[in-house]
Coordinates of C-alpha atoms in Angstrom, one line a residue:
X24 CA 145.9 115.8 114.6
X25 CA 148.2 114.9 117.8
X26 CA 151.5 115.5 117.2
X27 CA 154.2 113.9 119.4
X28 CA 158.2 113.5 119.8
X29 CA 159.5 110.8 117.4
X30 CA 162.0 109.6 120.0
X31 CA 159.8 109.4 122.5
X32 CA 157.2 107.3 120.8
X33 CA 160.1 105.4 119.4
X34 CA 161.5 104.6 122.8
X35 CA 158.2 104.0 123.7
X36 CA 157.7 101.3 121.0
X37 CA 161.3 99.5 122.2
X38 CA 160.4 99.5 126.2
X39 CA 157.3 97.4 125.1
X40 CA 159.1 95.4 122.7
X41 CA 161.6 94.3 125.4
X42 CA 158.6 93.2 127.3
X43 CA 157.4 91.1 124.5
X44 CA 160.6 88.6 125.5
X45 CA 159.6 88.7 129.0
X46 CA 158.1 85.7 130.6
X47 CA 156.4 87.8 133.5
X48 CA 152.8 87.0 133.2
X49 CA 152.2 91.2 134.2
X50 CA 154.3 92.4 131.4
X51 CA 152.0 90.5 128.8
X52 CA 148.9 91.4 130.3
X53 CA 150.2 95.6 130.0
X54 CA 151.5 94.3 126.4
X55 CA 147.8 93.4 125.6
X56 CA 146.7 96.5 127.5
X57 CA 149.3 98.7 125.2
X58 CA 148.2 96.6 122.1
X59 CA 144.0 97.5 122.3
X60 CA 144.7 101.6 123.0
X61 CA 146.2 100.9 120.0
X62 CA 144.2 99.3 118.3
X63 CA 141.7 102.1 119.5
X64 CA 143.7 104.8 118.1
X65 CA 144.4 103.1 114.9
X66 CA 142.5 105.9 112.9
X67 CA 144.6 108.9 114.9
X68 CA 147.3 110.7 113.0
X69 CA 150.7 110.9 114.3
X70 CA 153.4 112.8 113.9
X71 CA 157.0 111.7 113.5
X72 CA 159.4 115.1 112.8
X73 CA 158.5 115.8 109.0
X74 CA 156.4 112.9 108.0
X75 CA 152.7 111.6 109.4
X76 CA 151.4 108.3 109.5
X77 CA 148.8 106.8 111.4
X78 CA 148.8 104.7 114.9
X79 CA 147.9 101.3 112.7
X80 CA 151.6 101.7 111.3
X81 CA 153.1 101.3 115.1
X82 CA 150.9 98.7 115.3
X83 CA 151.4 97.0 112.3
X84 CA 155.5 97.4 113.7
X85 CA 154.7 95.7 116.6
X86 CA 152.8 93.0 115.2
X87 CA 155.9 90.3 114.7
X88 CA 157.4 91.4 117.8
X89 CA 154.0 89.9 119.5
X90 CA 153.2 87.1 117.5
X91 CA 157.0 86.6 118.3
X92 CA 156.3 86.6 122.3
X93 CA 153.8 84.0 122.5
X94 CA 150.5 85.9 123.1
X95 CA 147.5 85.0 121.4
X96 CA 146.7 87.2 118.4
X97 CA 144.1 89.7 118.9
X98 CA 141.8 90.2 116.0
X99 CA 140.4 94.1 115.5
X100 CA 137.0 94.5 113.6
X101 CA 137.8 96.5 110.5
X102 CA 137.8 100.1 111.5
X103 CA 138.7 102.3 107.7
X104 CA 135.6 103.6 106.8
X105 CA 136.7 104.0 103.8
X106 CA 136.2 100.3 102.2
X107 CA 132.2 99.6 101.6
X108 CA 132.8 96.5 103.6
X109 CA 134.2 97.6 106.6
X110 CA 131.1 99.9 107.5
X111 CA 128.5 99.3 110.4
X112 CA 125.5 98.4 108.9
X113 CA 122.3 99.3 110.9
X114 CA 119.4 98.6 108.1
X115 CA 118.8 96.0 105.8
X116 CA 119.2 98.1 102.8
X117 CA 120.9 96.6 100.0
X118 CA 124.5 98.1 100.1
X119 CA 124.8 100.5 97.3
X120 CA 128.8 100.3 97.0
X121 CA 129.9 96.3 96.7
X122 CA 133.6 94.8 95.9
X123 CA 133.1 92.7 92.8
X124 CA 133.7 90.4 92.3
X125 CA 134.7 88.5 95.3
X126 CA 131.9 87.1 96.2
X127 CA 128.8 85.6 93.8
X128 CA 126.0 87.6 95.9
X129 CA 128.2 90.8 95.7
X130 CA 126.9 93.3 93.2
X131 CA 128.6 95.8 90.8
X132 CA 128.8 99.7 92.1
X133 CA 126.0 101.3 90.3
X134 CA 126.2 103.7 88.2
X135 CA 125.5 107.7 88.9
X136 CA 122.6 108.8 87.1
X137 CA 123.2 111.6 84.5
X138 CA 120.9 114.7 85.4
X139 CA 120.4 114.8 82.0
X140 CA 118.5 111.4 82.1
X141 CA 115.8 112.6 84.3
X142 CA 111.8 114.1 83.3
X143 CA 111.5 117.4 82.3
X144 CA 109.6 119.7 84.2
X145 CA 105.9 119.9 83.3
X146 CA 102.6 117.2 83.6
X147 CA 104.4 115.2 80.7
X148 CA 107.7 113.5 81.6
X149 CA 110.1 112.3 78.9
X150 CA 112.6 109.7 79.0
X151 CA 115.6 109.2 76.8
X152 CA 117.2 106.0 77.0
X153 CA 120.7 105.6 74.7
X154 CA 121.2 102.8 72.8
X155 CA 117.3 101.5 72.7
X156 CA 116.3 102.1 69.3
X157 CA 113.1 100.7 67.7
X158 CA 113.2 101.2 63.9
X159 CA 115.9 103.5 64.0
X160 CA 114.0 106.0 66.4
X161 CA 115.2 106.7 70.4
X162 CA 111.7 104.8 72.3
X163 CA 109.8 107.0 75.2
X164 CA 108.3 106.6 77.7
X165 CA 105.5 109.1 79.2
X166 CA 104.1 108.5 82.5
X167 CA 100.6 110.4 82.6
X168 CA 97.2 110.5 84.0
X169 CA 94.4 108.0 82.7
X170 CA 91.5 110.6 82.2
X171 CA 88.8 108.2 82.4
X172 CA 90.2 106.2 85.2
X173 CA 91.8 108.8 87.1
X174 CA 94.9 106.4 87.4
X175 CA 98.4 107.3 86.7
X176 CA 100.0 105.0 83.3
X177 CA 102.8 104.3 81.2
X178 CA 102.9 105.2 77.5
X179 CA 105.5 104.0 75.4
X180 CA 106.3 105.7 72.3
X181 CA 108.4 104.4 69.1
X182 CA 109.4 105.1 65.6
X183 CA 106.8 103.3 64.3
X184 CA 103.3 102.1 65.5
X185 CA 100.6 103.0 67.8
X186 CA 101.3 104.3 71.4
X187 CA 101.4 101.5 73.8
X188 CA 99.7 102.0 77.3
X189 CA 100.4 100.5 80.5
X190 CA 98.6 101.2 84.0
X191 CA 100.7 101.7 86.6
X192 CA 99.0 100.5 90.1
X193 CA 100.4 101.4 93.8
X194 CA 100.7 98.2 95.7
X195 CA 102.2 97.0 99.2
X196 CA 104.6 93.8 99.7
X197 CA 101.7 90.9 100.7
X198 CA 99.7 92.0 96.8
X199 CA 103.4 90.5 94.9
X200 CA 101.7 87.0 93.7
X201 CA 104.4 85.3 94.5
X202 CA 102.1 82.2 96.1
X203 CA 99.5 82.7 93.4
X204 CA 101.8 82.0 90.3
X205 CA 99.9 78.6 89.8
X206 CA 102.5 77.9 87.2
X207 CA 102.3 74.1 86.5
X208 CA 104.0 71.5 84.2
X209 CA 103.0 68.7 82.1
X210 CA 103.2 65.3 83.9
X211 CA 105.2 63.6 81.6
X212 CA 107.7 60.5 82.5
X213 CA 111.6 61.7 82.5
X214 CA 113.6 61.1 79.3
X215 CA 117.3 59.8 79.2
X216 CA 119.4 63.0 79.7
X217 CA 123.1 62.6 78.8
X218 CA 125.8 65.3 80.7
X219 CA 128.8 65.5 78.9
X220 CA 132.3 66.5 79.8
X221 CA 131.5 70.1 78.4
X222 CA 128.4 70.5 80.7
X223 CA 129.7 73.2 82.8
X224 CA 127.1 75.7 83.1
X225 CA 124.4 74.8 85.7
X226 CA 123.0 78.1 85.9
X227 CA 119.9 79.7 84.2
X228 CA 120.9 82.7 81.7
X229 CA 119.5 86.1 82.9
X230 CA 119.0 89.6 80.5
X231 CA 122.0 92.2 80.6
X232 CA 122.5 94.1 84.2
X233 CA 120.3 91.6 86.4
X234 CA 121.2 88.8 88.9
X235 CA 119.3 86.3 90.4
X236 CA 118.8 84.8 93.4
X237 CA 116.9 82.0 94.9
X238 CA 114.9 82.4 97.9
X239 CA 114.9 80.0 100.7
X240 CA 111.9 79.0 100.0
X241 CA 112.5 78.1 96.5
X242 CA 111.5 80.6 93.8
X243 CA 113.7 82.9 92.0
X244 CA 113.7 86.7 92.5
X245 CA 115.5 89.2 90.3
X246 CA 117.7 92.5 90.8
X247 CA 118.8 94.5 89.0
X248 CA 121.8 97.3 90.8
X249 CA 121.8 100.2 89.1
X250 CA 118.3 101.0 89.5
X251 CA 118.0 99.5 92.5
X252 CA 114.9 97.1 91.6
X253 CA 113.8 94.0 92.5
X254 CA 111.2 91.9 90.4
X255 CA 109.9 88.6 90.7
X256 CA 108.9 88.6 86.9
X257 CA 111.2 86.1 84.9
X258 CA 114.4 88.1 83.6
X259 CA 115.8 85.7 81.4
X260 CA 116.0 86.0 77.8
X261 CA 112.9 85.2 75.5
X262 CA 110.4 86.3 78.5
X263 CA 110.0 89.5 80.5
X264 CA 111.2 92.9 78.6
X265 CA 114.0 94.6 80.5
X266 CA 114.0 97.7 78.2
X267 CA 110.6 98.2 79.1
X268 CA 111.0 97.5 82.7
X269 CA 114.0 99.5 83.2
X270 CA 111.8 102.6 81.2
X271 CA 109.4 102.2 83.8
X272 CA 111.6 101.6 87.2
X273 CA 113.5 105.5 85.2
X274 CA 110.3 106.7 84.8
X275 CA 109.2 106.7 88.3
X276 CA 112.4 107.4 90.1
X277 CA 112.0 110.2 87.9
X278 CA 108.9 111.1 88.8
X279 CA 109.2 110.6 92.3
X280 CA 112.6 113.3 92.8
X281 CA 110.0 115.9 90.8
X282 CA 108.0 115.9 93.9
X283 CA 109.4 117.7 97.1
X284 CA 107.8 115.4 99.7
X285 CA 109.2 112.5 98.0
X286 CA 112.3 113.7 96.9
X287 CA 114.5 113.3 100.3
X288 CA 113.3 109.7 100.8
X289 CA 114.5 108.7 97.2
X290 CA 118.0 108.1 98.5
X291 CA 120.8 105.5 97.8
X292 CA 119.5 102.9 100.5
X293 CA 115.7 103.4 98.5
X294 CA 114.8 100.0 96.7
X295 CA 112.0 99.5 94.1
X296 CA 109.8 96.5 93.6
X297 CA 108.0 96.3 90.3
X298 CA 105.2 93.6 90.1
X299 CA 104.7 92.6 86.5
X300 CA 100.8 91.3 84.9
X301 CA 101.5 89.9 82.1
X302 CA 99.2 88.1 78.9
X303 CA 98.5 84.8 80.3
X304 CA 100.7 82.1 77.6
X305 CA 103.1 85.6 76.8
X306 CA 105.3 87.1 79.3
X307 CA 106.5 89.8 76.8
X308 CA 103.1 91.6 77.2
X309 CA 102.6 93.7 80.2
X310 CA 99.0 94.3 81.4
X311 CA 99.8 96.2 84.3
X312 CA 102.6 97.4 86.8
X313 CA 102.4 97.8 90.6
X314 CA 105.2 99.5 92.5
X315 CA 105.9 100.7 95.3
X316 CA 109.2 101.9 97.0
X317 CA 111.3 101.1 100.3
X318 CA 112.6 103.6 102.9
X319 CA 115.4 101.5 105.3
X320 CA 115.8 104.2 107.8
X321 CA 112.6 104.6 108.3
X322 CA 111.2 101.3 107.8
X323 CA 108.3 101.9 106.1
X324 CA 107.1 101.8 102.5
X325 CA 106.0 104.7 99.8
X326 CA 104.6 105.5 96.8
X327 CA 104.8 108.2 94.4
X328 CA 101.1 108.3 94.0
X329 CA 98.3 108.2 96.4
X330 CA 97.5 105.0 98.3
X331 CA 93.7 103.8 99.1
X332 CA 93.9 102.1 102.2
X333 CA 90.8 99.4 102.3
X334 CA 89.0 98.8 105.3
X335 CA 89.6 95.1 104.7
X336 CA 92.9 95.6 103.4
X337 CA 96.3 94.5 104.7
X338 CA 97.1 97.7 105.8
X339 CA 94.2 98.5 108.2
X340 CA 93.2 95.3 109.0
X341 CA 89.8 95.7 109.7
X342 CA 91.0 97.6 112.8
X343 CA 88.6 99.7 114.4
X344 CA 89.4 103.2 115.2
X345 CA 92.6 102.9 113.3
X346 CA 92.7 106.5 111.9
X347 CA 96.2 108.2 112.9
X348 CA 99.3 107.8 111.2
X349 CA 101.2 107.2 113.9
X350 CA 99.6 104.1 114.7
X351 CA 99.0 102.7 110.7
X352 CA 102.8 103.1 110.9
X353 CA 103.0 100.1 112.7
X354 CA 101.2 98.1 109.9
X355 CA 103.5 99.4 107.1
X356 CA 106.4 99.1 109.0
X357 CA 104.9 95.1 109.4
X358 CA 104.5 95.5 105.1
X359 CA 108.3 97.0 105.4
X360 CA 109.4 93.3 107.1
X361 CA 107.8 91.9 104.7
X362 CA 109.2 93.3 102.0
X363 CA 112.6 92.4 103.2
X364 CA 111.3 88.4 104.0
X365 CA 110.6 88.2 99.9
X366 CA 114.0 89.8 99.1
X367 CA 116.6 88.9 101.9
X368 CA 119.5 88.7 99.5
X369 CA 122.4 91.1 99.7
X370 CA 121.5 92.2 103.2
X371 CA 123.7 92.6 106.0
X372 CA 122.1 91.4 109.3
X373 CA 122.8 94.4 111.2
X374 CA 123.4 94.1 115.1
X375 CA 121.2 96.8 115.7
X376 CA 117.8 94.6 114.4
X377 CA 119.3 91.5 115.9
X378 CA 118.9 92.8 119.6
X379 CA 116.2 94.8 119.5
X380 CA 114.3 90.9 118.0
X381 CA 116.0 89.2 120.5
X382 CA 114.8 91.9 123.4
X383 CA 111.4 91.4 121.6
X384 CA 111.4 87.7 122.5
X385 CA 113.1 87.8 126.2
X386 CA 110.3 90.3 127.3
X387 CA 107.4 88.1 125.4
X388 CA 108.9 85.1 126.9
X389 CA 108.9 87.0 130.6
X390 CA 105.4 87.9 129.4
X391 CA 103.6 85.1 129.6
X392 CA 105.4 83.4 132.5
X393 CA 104.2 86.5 135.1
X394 CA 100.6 87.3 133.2
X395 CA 98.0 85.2 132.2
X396 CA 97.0 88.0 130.0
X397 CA 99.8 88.9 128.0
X398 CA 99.8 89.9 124.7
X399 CA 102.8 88.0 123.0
X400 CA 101.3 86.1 120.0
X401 CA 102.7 82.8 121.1
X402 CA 103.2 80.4 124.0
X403 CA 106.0 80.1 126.4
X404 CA 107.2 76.9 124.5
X405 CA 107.1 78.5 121.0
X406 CA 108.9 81.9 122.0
X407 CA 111.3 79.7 124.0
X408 CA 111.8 77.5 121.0
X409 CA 112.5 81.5 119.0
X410 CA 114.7 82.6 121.7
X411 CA 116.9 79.1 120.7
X412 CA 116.8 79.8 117.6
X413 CA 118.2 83.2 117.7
X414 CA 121.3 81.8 119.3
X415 CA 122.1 80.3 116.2
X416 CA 121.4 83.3 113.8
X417 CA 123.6 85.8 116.0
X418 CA 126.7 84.0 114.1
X419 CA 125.0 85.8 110.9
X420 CA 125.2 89.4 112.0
X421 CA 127.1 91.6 109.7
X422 CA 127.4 88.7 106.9
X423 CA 125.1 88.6 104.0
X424 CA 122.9 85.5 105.1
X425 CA 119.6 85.3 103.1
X426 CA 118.0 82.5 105.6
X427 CA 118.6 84.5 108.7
X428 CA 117.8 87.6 107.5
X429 CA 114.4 85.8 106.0
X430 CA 114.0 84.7 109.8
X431 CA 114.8 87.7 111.4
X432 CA 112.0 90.0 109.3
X433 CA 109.2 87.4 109.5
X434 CA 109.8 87.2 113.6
X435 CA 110.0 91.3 113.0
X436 CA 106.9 90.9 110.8
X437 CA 104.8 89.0 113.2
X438 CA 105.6 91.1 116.3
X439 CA 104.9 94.5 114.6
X440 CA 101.2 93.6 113.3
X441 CA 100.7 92.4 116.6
X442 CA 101.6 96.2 117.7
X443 CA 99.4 97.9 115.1
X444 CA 96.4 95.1 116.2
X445 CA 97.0 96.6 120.0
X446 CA 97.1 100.0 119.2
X447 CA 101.1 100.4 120.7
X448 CA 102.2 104.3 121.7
X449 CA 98.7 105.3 121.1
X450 CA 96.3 106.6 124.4
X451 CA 93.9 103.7 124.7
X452 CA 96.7 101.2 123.9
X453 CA 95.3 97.7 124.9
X454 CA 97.6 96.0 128.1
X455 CA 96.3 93.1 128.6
X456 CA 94.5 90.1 125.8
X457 CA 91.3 89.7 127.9
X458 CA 90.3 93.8 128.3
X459 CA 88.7 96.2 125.2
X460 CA 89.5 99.1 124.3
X461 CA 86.1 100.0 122.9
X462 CA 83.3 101.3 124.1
X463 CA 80.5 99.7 122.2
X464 CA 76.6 100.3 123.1
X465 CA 74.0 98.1 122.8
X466 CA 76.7 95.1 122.2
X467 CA 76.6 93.5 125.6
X468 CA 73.1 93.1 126.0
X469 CA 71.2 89.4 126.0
X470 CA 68.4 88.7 124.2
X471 CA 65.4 87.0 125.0
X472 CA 66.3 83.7 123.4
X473 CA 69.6 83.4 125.4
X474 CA 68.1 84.3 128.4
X475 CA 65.8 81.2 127.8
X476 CA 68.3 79.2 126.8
X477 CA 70.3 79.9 130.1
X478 CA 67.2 78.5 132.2
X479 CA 66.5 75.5 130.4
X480 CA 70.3 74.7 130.1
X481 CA 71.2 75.3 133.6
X482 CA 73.2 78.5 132.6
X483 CA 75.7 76.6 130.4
X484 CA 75.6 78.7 127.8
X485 CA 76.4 82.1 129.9
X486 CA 79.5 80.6 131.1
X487 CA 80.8 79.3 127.6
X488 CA 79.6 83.0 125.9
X489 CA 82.1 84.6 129.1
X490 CA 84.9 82.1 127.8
X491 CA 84.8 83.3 124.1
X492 CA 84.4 86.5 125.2
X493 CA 87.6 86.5 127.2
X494 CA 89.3 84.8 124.1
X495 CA 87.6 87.0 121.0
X496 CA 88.4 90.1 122.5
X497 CA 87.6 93.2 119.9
X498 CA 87.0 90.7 117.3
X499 CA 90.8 89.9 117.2
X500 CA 91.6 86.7 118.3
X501 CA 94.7 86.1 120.3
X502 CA 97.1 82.7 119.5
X503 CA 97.7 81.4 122.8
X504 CA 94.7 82.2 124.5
X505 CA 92.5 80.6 121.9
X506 CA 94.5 76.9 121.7
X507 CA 94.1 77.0 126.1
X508 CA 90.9 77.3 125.2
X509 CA 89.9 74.7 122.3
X510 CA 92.0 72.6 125.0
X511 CA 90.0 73.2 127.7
X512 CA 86.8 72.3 124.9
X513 CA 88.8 69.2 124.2
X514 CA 88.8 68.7 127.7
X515 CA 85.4 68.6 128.5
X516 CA 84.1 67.0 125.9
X517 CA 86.7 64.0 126.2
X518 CA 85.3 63.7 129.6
X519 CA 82.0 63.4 128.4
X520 CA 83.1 61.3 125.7
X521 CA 84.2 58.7 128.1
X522 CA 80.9 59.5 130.7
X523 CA 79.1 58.4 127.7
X524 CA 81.3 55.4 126.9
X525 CA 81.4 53.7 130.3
X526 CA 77.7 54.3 130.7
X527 CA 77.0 52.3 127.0
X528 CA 79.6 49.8 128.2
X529 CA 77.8 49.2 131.7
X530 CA 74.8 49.0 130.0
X531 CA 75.8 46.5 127.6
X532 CA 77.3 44.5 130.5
X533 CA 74.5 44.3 132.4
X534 CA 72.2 44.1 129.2
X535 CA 74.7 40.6 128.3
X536 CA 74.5 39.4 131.8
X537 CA 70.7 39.5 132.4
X538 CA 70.1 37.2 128.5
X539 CA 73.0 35.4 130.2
X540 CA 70.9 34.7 133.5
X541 CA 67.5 34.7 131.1
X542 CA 69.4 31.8 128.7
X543 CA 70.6 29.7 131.7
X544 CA 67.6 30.1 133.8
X545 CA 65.7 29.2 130.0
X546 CA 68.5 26.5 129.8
X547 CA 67.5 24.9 133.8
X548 CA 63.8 24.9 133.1
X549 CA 64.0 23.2 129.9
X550 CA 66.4 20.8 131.5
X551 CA 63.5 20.0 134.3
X552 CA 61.3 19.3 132.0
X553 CA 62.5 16.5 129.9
X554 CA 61.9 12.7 131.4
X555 CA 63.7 10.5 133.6
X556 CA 64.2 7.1 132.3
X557 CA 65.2 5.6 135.4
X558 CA 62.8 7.3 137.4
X559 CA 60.4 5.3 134.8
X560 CA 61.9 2.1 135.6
X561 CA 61.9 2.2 139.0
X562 CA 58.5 3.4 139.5
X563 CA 57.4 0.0 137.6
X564 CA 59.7 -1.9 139.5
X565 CA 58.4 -0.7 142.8
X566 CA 54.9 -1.2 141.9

């Protein structure tokens, strides 16, 4: 705390108000000078005798006294901490702490979970939920271990009825079937609808505690804030269960703060995405559930349970030699981007992500103008066109703009798989598009066939396998490198093409002109032959 002489600082305050009424150009530019330390120390307490206030009170003094002199208002970025919306946002977690409601895509404060709610200790973990009774009986929820499948499941307990079982499957962002719905409707011809004066309400009705949103690409999402879930299953009432879905997002936050390694990353940025399979012709039945959760700081995704990575999966990509974690980080951090391209509602755009995209794009750009091997996934026109583009999105940053922050994580998406394809902060990282970074016996030897082929074919072949090779480099083909070369193909065989064409086209010239010459010259003979009748005549005559 800086404490200072009241008459001083109120002295202080007058010389600069007399300035305000100068017309010196100097004594406005020191006013301005005077106005940003202020500004600066806005947050610094200051002492005046017995009582404190803060430096934003002078400045709030001297705010009439300026707008009175003529200068142009300055405008300050909110600096109190102490509002949710003033804070500097540098992830795309969903804030947990919104103003509501002032705003339709602003959400509630959630609640604080009561310790009391949580599993018990032990293999069995219990959930109470209050006011969800089922034939006057509290329902449960147990999430246990399938002993035949060795898979982890849901069982829901009531008053009355059998146990009801539900598997419970880890998943990553690109296995949500949000393109695979296949949801179609009858082709019928439009009946008359009448809108009447009390036709208000254009909005779909949604269960207790969720909201929805509509992604920029058209289908609805759901969330639900105070468990911090998002679902793509339909939420409103008559269809998806919410009491059963909200047991199960309980259940595995539960389950997932039981377990020390998991337990710090369960914070208040963490997000869960539950992905619903339910009877096909009955939504109310749940199949199965996959989950899995989001870590914003660290940009990755998690599960509570252990996840198989497939060899063919969209995690390792059919990458060879992809074994440490450092590097599969890359590919979930690519599955992290993704995650926030399905659900970019109730984001900020932070500055932070903005530049380092944009830096991203300048150096990919640069890339490909200096190297003729570089590694950006697309061409000098296409990240020119990005580079454009981000222009425009910078007026999003801090602002809750679903489209730009959809752009921003695709772009992010994009550029990070290209990372994990190229092995990026590993030893044998690749550097440039047309070099491995294998060493594979036996793979570059010719057979006896090719060899052949080479002779008859004047070595043709040899020279188009060295093109592909310089294109399909590890198996992994890159963007750029591959449309230079179907143009080059294109190329070629248009020149061909029109070799071809001329060469049919002089042929059926000449073809037209020799039955031209052979018609005419057919034409003069036949002419030759037929009989003069004068020549008749006067042979008679003569004789």
């Amino acid at each position: 705390m800086a404490t200072f002489s009241s008459d001083v600082l109120r002295k202080f305050a007058r010389f600069f108000a007399q300035l305000f009424k100068s017309s010196l150009r100097r004594a406005c530019y020191t006013l301005r000078i005077f106005y940003a330390l202020l500004r600066r120390l806005k947050s610094m307490r200051v002492r005046f005798g017995n009582d404190t206030c803060s430096a934003g009170t002078l400045q709030e003094e001297l705010r009439p006294a300026i707008c009175g002199s003529g200068l142009p208002a300055i405008r300050s970025p909110p600096t109190d901490l102490s509002q949710p919306g003033d804070r500097l946002h540098h992830t795309l977690a969903v804030p947990a702490y919104i103003a509501f409601p002032q705003h339709p895509l602003y959400l509630t404060p959630p609640s604080r979970l009561n310790p009391r709610d949580s599993f018990s200790t032990g293999t069995v973990y219990d959930v109470r939920v209050p006011d969800a009774n089922v034939d006057s009986g509290q329902r449960r929820v147990f999430l246990e271990m399938n002993t035949s499948t060795n898979e982890p499941q849901f069982v829901f307990l009531g008053h009355a009825g059998p146990p009801e079982r539900i598997a419970l499957q880890s998943i990553i962002p690109t296995d949500v079937k949000r393109y695979d719905r296949k949801i179609k409707m009858k082709w019928v011809e439009p009946n008359h609808i009448v809108i009447t004066p009390t036709n208000s309400k254009y909005v779909e009705e949604v269960q207790s505690g969720w909201r929805d949103f509509v992604h920029p690409e058209g289908p609805r999402v759901y969330y639900h804030h105070e468990t911090r879930v998002f679902t793509d299953a339909d939420m409103r009432p008559g269809k998806a269960d919410s009491e059963k879905l909200l047991l199960m997002a309980k259940a595995l936050n539960a389950y997932a703060k039981s377990q020390p390694d998991v337990r710090a990353r369960i914070g208040d940025g963490a997000e869960l995405v539950l992905e619903l399979v339910t009877e096909k012709g009955n939504t109310t039945i749940i199949k199965s559930c996959g989950y899995y959760f989001v870590d914003h700081v660290e940009r990755v995704i998690f599960w509570a349970h252990p996840y198989t990575c497939e060899p063919g999966g969209e995690i390792l990509f059919n990458v060879k030699a992809a074994k440490k974690l450092s590097h599969i980080k890359y590919s979930l951090e690519s599955q992290y981007w993704y995650h926030c391209e399905l659900y970019p509602h109730n984001r900020y755009l932070p500055r932070q992500i903005f530049d380092e995209l944009r830096e991203i794009i300048i150096h990919a750009n640069a890339e490909t103008i200096t190297s003729d091997t570089s590694l950006a996934p697309f061409d000098g026109i296409e990240l020119a066109k990005m580079l454009d583009l981000m222009d425009r999105v910078e007026g999003s940053i801090d602002k809750m703009h679903a489209h730009s922050v959809c752009v921003v994580a695709r772009f992010m998406r994009l550029f990070t798989k290209v990372k994990y394809a190229n092995f990026c902060g590993q030893p044998g990282a690749r550097v440039d598009a047309d070099r491995s970074i294998y060493y594979k016996e036996g793979h570059e030897r010719e057979t006896l066939i090719f060899r052949l082929s080479n002779l008859i074919l004047w070595y043709g072949p040899r020279k188009h396998y060295k093109r592909i090779q310089r294109v399909w480099v590890d198996e992994i083909i890159n963007a750029p490198r591959w449309k230079d070369f179907i143009a080059q193909l294109d190329k070629e065989w248009m020149g061909y093409t029109l070799y071809v064409s001329a060469r049919y086209i002089w042929s059926a010239v000449e073809d037209l002109a020799s039955l031209k010459s052979t018609v005419m010259l057919a034409v003069d003979v036949s002419f030759l032959a037929v009989p003069d009748p004068y020549s008749s005549s006067q042979t008679l005559s003569n004789i």
